[in-house]
Amino acid sequence: MPLLGRALALAAPALATAALLQIPAPAHAAVVPDHAVIICQSASFYANYDSSSGPTGLVRTLYYGDKVGHTRGAHPVYNGWAATFDFGPNDWGYVRDECIGGYGSW
């Protein structure tokens, strides 16, 4: 077996293992968020959502007209809490789904 063939034969299992061990990106990060705005007077923006206790880690309050992103059907919504991208500081969190609207308005 030529040297290149042996090197590939030895590397293939390691590459396959590395591919299997890669941790996928969060579901909400895989799709570019649709432009939207906050339509409630104020909306709490949480860092995470725990299925047993609800939203956790209050980050800040968003206000009417703040620019956010959420792609309906692609980004998760858990018990009314939608994975949302805040275009202000450019970070992900969770906001009540009914507080997101004005899709494509900017």
PDB file of C-alpha atoms in Angstrom:
ATOM      1  CA  MET A   1       0.000   0.000   0.000  1.00  0.00           C
ATOM      2  CA  PRO A   2       1.446   3.393  -0.929  1.00  0.00           C
ATOM      3  CA  LEU A   3       2.357   5.748   1.885  1.00  0.00           C
ATOM      4  CA  LEU A   4      -0.555   8.121   1.174  1.00  0.00           C
ATOM      5  CA  GLY A   5      -3.031   5.207   1.165  1.00  0.00           C
ATOM      6  CA  ARG A   6      -1.737   3.999   4.567  1.00  0.00           C
ATOM      7  CA  ALA A   7      -1.921   7.507   6.019  1.00  0.00           C
ATOM      8  CA  LEU A   8      -5.533   7.875   4.870  1.00  0.00           C
ATOM      9  CA  ALA A   9      -6.432   4.415   6.166  1.00  0.00           C
ATOM     10  CA  LEU A  10      -5.000   5.302   9.585  1.00  0.00           C
ATOM     11  CA  ALA A  11      -6.599   8.759   9.666  1.00  0.00           C
ATOM     12  CA  ALA A  12     -10.100   7.709   8.570  1.00  0.00           C
ATOM     13  CA  PRO A  13     -11.211   6.214  11.936  1.00  0.00           C
ATOM     14  CA  ALA A  14      -9.931   9.259  13.824  1.00  0.00           C
ATOM     15  CA  LEU A  15     -11.732  11.635  11.461  1.00  0.00           C
ATOM     16  CA  ALA A  16     -14.959   9.638  11.714  1.00  0.00           C
ATOM     17  CA  THR A  17     -14.753   9.666  15.516  1.00  0.00           C
ATOM     18  CA  ALA A  18     -14.105  13.407  15.558  1.00  0.00           C
ATOM     19  CA  ALA A  19     -17.122  13.990  13.321  1.00  0.00           C
ATOM     20  CA  LEU A  20     -19.341  11.933  15.632  1.00  0.00           C
ATOM     21  CA  LEU A  21     -18.152  13.784  18.726  1.00  0.00           C
ATOM     22  CA  GLN A  22     -18.858  17.257  17.381  1.00  0.00           C
ATOM     23  CA  ILE A  23     -21.553  18.988  19.360  1.00  0.00           C
ATOM     24  CA  PRO A  24     -24.174  20.527  17.109  1.00  0.00           C
ATOM     25  CA  ALA A  25     -24.937  24.237  17.334  1.00  0.00           C
ATOM     26  CA  PRO A  26     -28.099  25.186  19.244  1.00  0.00           C
ATOM     27  CA  ALA A  27     -31.180  24.919  17.037  1.00  0.00           C
ATOM     28  CA  HIS A  28     -31.869  28.643  17.250  1.00  0.00           C
ATOM     29  CA  ALA A  29     -28.372  29.506  16.022  1.00  0.00           C
ATOM     30  CA  ALA A  30     -28.636  27.411  12.841  1.00  0.00           C
ATOM     31  CA  VAL A  31     -31.070  29.779  11.097  1.00  0.00           C
ATOM     32  CA  VAL A  32     -30.604  33.516  10.631  1.00  0.00           C
ATOM     33  CA  PRO A  33     -33.421  35.182  12.586  1.00  0.00           C
ATOM     34  CA  ASP A  34     -36.194  37.074  10.790  1.00  0.00           C
ATOM     35  CA  HIS A  35     -36.301  40.774  11.647  1.00  0.00           C
ATOM     36  CA  ALA A  36     -39.047  41.623  14.128  1.00  0.00           C
ATOM     37  CA  VAL A  37     -39.750  44.070  16.956  1.00  0.00           C
ATOM     38  CA  ILE A  38     -41.004  43.932  20.511  1.00  0.00           C
ATOM     39  CA  ILE A  39     -44.712  44.795  20.436  1.00  0.00           C
ATOM     40  CA  CYS A  40     -45.355  44.763  24.211  1.00  0.00           C
ATOM     41  CA  GLN A  41     -44.699  47.876  26.299  1.00  0.00           C
ATOM     42  CA  SER A  42     -41.945  45.868  28.010  1.00  0.00           C
ATOM     43  CA  ALA A  43     -40.728  42.279  27.785  1.00  0.00           C
ATOM     44  CA  SER A  44     -38.343  40.359  30.029  1.00  0.00           C
ATOM     45  CA  PHE A  45     -35.383  38.869  28.150  1.00  0.00           C
ATOM     46  CA  TYR A  46     -34.003  35.724  29.806  1.00  0.00           C
ATOM     47  CA  ALA A  47     -30.717  33.941  29.133  1.00  0.00           C
ATOM     48  CA  ASN A  48     -32.162  30.433  29.141  1.00  0.00           C
ATOM     49  CA  TYR A  49     -35.301  28.335  29.424  1.00  0.00           C
ATOM     50  CA  ASP A  50     -35.584  25.365  31.793  1.00  0.00           C
ATOM     51  CA  SER A  51     -38.392  22.947  30.968  1.00  0.00           C
ATOM     52  CA  SER A  52     -39.109  22.280  34.646  1.00  0.00           C
ATOM     53  CA  SER A  53     -39.029  25.832  36.003  1.00  0.00           C
ATOM     54  CA  GLY A  54     -39.433  28.168  33.020  1.00  0.00           C
ATOM     55  CA  PRO A  55     -37.194  31.062  31.989  1.00  0.00           C
ATOM     56  CA  THR A  56     -33.996  31.594  33.961  1.00  0.00           C
ATOM     57  CA  GLY A  57     -31.350  34.288  34.217  1.00  0.00           C
ATOM     58  CA  LEU A  58     -33.025  37.629  33.576  1.00  0.00           C
ATOM     59  CA  VAL A  59     -30.683  39.540  31.273  1.00  0.00           C
ATOM     60  CA  ARG A  60     -32.584  42.797  30.739  1.00  0.00           C
ATOM     61  CA  THR A  61     -35.928  44.298  29.832  1.00  0.00           C
ATOM     62  CA  LEU A  62     -36.731  44.993  26.197  1.00  0.00           C
ATOM     63  CA  TYR A  63     -39.164  47.760  25.260  1.00  0.00           C
ATOM     64  CA  TYR A  64     -41.714  48.466  22.566  1.00  0.00           C
ATOM     65  CA  GLY A  65     -39.993  48.826  19.194  1.00  0.00           C
ATOM     66  CA  ASP A  66     -36.689  47.178  20.179  1.00  0.00           C
ATOM     67  CA  LYS A  67     -35.286  45.255  17.217  1.00  0.00           C
ATOM     68  CA  VAL A  68     -35.166  41.499  17.708  1.00  0.00           C
ATOM     69  CA  GLY A  69     -35.114  38.395  15.573  1.00  0.00           C
ATOM     70  CA  HIS A  70     -37.089  35.161  15.632  1.00  0.00           C
ATOM     71  CA  THR A  71     -37.815  32.788  12.763  1.00  0.00           C
ATOM     72  CA  ARG A  72     -41.231  31.220  13.204  1.00  0.00           C
ATOM     73  CA  GLY A  73     -41.090  27.482  12.648  1.00  0.00           C
ATOM     74  CA  ALA A  74     -37.299  27.343  12.919  1.00  0.00           C
ATOM     75  CA  HIS A  75     -36.445  28.810  16.329  1.00  0.00           C
ATOM     76  CA  PRO A  76     -37.851  27.015  19.372  1.00  0.00           C
ATOM     77  CA  VAL A  77     -40.799  28.202  21.441  1.00  0.00           C
ATOM     78  CA  TYR A  78     -41.190  26.511  24.825  1.00  0.00           C
ATOM     79  CA  ASN A  79     -44.475  27.083  26.671  1.00  0.00           C
ATOM     80  CA  GLY A  80     -44.822  30.486  25.016  1.00  0.00           C
ATOM     81  CA  TRP A  81     -41.170  31.523  25.489  1.00  0.00           C
ATOM     82  CA  ALA A  82     -39.497  32.091  22.117  1.00  0.00           C
ATOM     83  CA  ALA A  83     -35.779  31.852  21.374  1.00  0.00           C
ATOM     84  CA  THR A  84     -35.035  35.422  20.336  1.00  0.00           C
ATOM     85  CA  PHE A  85     -32.021  37.345  19.078  1.00  0.00           C
ATOM     86  CA  ASP A  86     -31.621  40.848  20.508  1.00  0.00           C
ATOM     87  CA  PHE A  87     -30.025  42.919  17.747  1.00  0.00           C
ATOM     88  CA  GLY A  88     -29.005  45.632  20.243  1.00  0.00           C
ATOM     89  CA  PRO A  89     -26.190  43.797  22.063  1.00  0.00           C
ATOM     90  CA  ASN A  90     -26.306  40.854  19.623  1.00  0.00           C
ATOM     91  CA  ASP A  91     -27.194  38.004  21.966  1.00  0.00           C
ATOM     92  CA  TRP A  92     -29.716  35.166  22.237  1.00  0.00           C
ATOM     93  CA  GLY A  93     -32.339  34.738  24.917  1.00  0.00           C
ATOM     94  CA  TYR A  94     -36.014  34.030  25.517  1.00  0.00           C
ATOM     95  CA  VAL A  95     -38.975  36.429  25.306  1.00  0.00           C
ATOM     96  CA  ARG A  96     -42.718  35.778  25.471  1.00  0.00           C
ATOM     97  CA  ASP A  97     -43.823  34.830  21.960  1.00  0.00           C
ATOM     98  CA  GLU A  98     -46.803  37.194  22.037  1.00  0.00           C
ATOM     99  CA  CYS A  99     -44.390  40.120  22.547  1.00  0.00           C
ATOM    100  CA  ILE A 100     -42.718  39.538  19.165  1.00  0.00           C
ATOM    101  CA  GLY A 101     -44.313  40.986  16.027  1.00  0.00           C
ATOM    102  CA  GLY A 102     -43.807  43.334  13.139  1.00  0.00           C
ATOM    103  CA  TYR A 103     -41.968  40.658  11.173  1.00  0.00           C
ATOM    104  CA  GLY A 104     -40.094  42.113   8.216  1.00  0.00           C
ATOM    105  CA  SER A 105     -40.791  45.675   9.364  1.00  0.00           C
ATOM    106  CA  TRP A 106     -37.180  46.781   9.248  1.00  0.00           C
TER     107      TRP A 106
END
